[in-house]
CSV table of C-alpha atoms and ligand atoms in Angstrom, one decimal:
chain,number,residue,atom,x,y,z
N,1,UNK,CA,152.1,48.4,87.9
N,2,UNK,CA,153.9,46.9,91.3
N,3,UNK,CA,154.1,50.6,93.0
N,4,UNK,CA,153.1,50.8,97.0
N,5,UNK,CA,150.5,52.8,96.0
N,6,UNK,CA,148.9,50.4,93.8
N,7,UNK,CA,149.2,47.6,95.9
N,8,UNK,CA,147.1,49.0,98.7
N,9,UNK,CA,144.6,50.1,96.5
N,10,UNK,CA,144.4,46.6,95.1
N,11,UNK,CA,144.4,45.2,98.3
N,12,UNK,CA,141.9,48.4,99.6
N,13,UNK,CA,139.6,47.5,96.3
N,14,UNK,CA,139.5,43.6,97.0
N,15,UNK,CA,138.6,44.3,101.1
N,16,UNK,CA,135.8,46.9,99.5
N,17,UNK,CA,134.3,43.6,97.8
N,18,UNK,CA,134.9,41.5,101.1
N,19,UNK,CA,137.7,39.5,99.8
N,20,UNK,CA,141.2,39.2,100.7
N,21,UNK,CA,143.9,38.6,98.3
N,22,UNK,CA,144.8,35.3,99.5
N,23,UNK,CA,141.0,34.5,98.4
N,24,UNK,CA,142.2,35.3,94.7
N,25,UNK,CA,142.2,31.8,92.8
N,26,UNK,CA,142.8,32.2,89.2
N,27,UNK,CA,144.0,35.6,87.6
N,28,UNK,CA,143.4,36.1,83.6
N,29,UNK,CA,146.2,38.7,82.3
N,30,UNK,CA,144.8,40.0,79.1
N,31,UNK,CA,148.0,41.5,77.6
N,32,UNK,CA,151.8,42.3,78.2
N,33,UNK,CA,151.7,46.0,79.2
N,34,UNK,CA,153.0,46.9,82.8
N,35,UNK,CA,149.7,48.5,84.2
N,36,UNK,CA,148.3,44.7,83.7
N,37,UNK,CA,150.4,42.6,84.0
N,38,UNK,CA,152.8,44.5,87.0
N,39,UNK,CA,151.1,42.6,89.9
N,40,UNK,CA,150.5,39.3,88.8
N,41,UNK,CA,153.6,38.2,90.9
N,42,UNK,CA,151.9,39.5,94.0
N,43,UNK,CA,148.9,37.6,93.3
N,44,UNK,CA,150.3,34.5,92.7
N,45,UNK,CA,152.5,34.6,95.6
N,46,UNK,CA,149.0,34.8,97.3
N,47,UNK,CA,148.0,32.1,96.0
N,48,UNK,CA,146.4,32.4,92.2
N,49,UNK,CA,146.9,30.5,89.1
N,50,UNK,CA,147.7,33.0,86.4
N,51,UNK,CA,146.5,32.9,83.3
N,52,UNK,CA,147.3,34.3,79.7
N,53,UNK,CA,146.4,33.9,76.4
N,54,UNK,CA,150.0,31.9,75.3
N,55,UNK,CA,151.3,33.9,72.4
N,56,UNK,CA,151.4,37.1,74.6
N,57,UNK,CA,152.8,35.5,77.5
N,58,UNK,CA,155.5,34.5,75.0
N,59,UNK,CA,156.0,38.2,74.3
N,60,UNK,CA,155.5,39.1,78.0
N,61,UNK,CA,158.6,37.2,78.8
N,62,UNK,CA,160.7,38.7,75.9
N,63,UNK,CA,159.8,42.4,76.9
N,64,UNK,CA,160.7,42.2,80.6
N,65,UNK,CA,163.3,39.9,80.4
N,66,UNK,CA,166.8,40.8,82.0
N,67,UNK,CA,168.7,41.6,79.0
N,68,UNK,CA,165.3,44.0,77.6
N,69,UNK,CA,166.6,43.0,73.5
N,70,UNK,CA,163.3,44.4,72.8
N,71,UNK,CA,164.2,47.9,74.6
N,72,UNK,CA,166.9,48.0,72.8
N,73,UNK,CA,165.9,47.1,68.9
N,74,UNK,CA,163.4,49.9,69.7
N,75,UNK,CA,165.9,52.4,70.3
N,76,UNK,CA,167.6,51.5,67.3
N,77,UNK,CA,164.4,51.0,65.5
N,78,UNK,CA,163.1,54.9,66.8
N,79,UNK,CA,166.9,56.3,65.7
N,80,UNK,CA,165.9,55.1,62.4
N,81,UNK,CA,163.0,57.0,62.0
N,82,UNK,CA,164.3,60.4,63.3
N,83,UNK,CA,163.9,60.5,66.8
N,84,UNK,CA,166.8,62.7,68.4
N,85,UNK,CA,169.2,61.0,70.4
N,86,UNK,CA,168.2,62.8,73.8
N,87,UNK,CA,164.5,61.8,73.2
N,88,UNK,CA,165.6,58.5,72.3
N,89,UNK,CA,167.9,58.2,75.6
N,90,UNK,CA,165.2,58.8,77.7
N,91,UNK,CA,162.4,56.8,75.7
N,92,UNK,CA,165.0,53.4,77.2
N,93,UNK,CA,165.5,55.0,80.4
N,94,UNK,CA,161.8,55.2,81.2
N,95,UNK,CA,160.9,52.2,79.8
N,96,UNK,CA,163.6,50.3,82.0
N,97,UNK,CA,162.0,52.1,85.2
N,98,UNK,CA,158.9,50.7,84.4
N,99,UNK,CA,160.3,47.4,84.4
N,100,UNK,CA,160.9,47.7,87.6
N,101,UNK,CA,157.6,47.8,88.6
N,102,UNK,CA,156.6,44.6,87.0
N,103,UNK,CA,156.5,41.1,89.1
N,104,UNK,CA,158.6,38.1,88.4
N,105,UNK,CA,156.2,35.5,87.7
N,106,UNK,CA,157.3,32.0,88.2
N,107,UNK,CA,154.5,30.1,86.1
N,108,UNK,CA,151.7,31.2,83.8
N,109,UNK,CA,149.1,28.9,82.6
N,110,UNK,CA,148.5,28.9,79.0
N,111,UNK,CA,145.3,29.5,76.9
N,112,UNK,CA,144.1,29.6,73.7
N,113,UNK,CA,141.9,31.6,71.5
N,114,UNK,CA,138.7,31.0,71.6
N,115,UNK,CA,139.3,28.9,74.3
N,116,UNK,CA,136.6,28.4,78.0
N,117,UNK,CA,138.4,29.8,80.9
N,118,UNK,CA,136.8,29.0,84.3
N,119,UNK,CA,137.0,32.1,86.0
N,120,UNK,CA,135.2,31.6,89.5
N,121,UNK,CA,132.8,29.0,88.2
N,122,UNK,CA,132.0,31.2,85.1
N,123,UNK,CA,132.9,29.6,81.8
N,124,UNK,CA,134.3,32.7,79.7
N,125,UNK,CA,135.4,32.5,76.2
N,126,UNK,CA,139.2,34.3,75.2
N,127,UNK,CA,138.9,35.7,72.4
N,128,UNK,CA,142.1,37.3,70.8
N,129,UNK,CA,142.0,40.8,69.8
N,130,UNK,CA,145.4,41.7,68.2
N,131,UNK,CA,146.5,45.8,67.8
N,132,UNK,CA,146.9,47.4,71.0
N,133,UNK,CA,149.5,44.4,71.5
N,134,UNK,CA,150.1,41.7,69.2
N,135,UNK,CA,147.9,38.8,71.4
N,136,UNK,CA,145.8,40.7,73.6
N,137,UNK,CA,142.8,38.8,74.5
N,138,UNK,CA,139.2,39.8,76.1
N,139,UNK,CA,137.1,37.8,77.9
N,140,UNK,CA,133.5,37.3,76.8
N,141,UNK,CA,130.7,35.8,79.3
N,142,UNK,CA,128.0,34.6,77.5
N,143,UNK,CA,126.1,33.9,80.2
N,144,UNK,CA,125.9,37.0,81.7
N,145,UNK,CA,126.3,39.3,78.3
N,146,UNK,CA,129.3,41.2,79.5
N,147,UNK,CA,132.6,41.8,78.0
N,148,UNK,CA,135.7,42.2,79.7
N,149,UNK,CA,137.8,44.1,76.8
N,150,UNK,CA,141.0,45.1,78.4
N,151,UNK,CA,142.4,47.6,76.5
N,152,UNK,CA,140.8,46.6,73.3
N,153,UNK,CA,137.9,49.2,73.6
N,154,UNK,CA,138.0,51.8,75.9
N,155,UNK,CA,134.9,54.4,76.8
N,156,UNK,CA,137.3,57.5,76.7
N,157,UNK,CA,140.9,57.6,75.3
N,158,UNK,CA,141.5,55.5,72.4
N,159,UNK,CA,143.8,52.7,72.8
N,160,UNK,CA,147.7,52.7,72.1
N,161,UNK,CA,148.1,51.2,68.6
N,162,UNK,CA,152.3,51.0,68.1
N,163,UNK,CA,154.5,49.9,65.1
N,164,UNK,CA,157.9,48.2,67.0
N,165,UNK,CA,160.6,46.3,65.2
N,166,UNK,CA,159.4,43.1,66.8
N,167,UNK,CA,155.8,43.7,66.0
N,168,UNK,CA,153.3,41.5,63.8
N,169,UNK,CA,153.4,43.4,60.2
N,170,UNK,CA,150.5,45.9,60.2
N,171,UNK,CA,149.4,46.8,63.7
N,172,UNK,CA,146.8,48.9,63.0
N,173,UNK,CA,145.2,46.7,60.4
N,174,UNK,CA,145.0,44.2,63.1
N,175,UNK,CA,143.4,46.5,65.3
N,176,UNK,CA,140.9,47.8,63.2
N,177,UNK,CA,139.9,44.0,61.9
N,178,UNK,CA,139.5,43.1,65.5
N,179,UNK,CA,137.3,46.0,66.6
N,180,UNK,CA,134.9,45.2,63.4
N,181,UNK,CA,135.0,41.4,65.1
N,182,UNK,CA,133.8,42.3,68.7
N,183,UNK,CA,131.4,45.1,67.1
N,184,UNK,CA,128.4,42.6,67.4
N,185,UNK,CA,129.2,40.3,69.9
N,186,UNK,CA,126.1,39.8,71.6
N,187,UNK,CA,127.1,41.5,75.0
N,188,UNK,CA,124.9,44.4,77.0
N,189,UNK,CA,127.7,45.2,79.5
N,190,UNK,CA,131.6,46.1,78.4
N,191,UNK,CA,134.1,46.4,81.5
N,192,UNK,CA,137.5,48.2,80.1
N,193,UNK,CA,140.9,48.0,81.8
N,194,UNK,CA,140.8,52.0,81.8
N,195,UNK,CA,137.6,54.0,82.9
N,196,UNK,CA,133.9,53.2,83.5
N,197,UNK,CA,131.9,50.5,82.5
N,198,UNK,CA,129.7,51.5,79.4
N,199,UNK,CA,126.7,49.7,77.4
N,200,UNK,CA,127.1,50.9,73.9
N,201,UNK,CA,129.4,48.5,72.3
N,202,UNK,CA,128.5,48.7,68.7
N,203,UNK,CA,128.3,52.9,69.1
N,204,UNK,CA,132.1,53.0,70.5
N,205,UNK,CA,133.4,51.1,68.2
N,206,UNK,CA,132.2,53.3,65.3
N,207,UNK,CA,134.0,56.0,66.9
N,208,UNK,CA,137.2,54.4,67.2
N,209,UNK,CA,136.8,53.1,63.7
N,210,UNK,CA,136.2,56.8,62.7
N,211,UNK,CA,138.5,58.0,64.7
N,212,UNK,CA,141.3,56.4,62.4
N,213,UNK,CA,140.1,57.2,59.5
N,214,UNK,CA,140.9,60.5,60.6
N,215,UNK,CA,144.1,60.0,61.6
N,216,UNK,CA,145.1,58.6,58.6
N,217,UNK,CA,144.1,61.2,56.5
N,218,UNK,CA,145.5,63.3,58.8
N,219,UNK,CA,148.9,61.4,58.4
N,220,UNK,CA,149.2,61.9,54.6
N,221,UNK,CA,148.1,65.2,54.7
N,222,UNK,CA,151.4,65.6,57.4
N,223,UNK,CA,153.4,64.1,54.8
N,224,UNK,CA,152.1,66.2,52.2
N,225,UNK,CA,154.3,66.4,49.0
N,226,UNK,CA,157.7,66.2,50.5
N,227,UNK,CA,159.8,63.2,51.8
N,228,UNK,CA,160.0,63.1,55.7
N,229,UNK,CA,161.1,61.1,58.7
N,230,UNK,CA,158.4,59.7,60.9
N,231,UNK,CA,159.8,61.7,63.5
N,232,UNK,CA,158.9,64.8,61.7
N,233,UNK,CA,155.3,63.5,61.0
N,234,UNK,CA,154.7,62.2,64.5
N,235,UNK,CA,155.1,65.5,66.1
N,236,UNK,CA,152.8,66.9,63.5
N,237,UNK,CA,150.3,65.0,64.5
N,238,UNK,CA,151.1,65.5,68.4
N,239,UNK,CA,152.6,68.9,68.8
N,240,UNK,CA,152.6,68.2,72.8
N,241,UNK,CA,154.3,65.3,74.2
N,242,UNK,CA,155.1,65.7,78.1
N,243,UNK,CA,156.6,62.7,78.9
N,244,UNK,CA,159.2,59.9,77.1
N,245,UNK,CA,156.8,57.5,77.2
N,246,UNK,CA,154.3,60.2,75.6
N,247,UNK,CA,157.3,60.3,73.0
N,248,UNK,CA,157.4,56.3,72.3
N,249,UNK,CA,153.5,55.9,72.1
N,250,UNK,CA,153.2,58.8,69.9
N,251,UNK,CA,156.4,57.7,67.3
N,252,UNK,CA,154.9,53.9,67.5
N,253,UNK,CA,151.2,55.2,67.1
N,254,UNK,CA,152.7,57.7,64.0
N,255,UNK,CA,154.5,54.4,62.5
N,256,UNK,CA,151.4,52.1,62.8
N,257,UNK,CA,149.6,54.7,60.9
N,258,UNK,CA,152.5,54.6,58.2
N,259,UNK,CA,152.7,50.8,57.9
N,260,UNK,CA,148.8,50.6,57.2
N,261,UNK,CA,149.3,53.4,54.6
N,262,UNK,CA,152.2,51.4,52.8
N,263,UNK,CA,150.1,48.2,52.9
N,264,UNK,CA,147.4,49.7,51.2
N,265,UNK,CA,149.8,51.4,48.6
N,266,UNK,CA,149.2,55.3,49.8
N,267,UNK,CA,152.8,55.8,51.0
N,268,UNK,CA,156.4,54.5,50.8
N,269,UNK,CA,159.0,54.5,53.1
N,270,UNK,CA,162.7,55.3,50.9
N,271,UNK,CA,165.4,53.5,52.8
N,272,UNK,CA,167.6,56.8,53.8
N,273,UNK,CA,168.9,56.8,57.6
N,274,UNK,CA,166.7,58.6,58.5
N,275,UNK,CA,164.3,56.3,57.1
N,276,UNK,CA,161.5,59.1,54.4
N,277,UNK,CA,158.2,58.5,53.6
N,278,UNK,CA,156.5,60.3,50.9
N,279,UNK,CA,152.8,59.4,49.2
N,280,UNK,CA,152.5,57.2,46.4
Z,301,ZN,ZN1,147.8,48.3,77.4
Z,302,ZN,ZN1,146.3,49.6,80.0
């Protein structure tokens, strides 16, 4: 994000490396959230050609757009499903700080899946990864073996998977199809937006994989033979939540989980305000 902070540890980070930011020719923004995509503004006023995989910049320009629509369904949407007004309130009030930490950007180049991106005179292959958003992309270099997976796969935390009113139909289903797609990609090196760089591609996955599994059965079992608002269930799945942003990725997460459920016929949502789910 566009804090003084991070700037001069960007700019601290690319001296480190012997390069100064006006050096910086061609960015690749692999998806829409503002810890990524915050300072691409900075770095084309610089000087460098910004890239993104198009559907996402389509998005990109929807969510921090001036009159924030998307904010606002969401607030709606989250009412819906039980949040409490107060918890709600400050969900949009946090969410419209962050903006403000996100670069204007006057033009973005383009690019398609599974398209060559020349990044420093390295051809790299997008590849788009749908779940955590609905057109991230990673970056594969087949030359050198390494994958550049964003927020896709992560070595520690597991990545943000949200349901939102403007989202593609089953989040999570998406997310899970598109970690079984990178699983074998023939790559010896993985470099994640968040943490260190780690080797065992194929081994993270299956945790992650695993890892919802659990969460699903965990999910039903939250639901358990009564009819209740996703509200309810989220914070039975995450008694703690510190923060309203805690709050939104937690209620999103809970609804992804619920979506994926219905799909596959395990639960229904009953069209009360609030909106109940029970199990099938
Ligand atoms: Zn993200
Ligand atoms: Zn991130």
């Amino acid at each position: 994000m566009h804090t003084t902070e991070a700037e001069a540890a960007l700019r601290a980070a690319l001296a480190e490396a012997g390069v100064a930011i006006e050096d910086v020719r061609r960015v690749f923004v692999t998806h829409l959230h503002p810890d990524h995509i915050g300072m691409a503004g900075t770095l084309e006023r610089a000087g460098a050609e910004i890239v993104m995989h198009g559907p996402e910049l389509e998005n990109a320009s929807r969510m921090w757009s001036r009159d924030h629509s998307m904010i606002d369904e969401t607030y709606a949407w989250f009412e819906r499903h039980g949040m409490p007004r107060d918890v709600d309130e400050g969900m949009r009030a946090s969410w419209l700080e962050i903006g403000r930490a996100v670069d204007a950007i006057e033009r973005v180049t383009s690019a398609s899946d599974g398209e060559d991106v020349d990044l420093g005179g390295r051809r790299i292959r997008l590849k788009w990864t749908p779940g955590h958003t609905d057109y991230h992309a990673v970056l594969i270099d087949g030359a050198e073996r390494v994958l550049f997976s964003g927020d896709h796969v992560l070595p520690r935390i597991t990545s943000n998977v949200g349901l939102y009113p403007y989202s593609r139909d089953d989040p999570l289903g998406d997310f899970l199809d598109a970690l079984r797609a990178v699983r074998t990609l023939p790559v010896t090196r993985v470099l994640p937006a968040h943490g260190d760089p780690f080797d065992d591609l194929a081994g993270r996955v299956d945790q992650i994989l695993a890892h919802h599994e659990d969460r699903l059965r965990a999910t039903l079992d939250a639901i358990g033979d009564a009819e209740r608002d996703a509200y309810t269930i989220c914070r039975a799945l995450f008694p703690v939540l510190r923060s309203a942003h805690e709050e939104r990725f937690a209620l999103a997460e809970t609804l992804a989980h619920l979506r994926y459920l219905e799909r596959r016929g395990k639960v229904r949502e009953l069209g009360a305000k609030p909106a109940r789910w029970s199990r099938t």
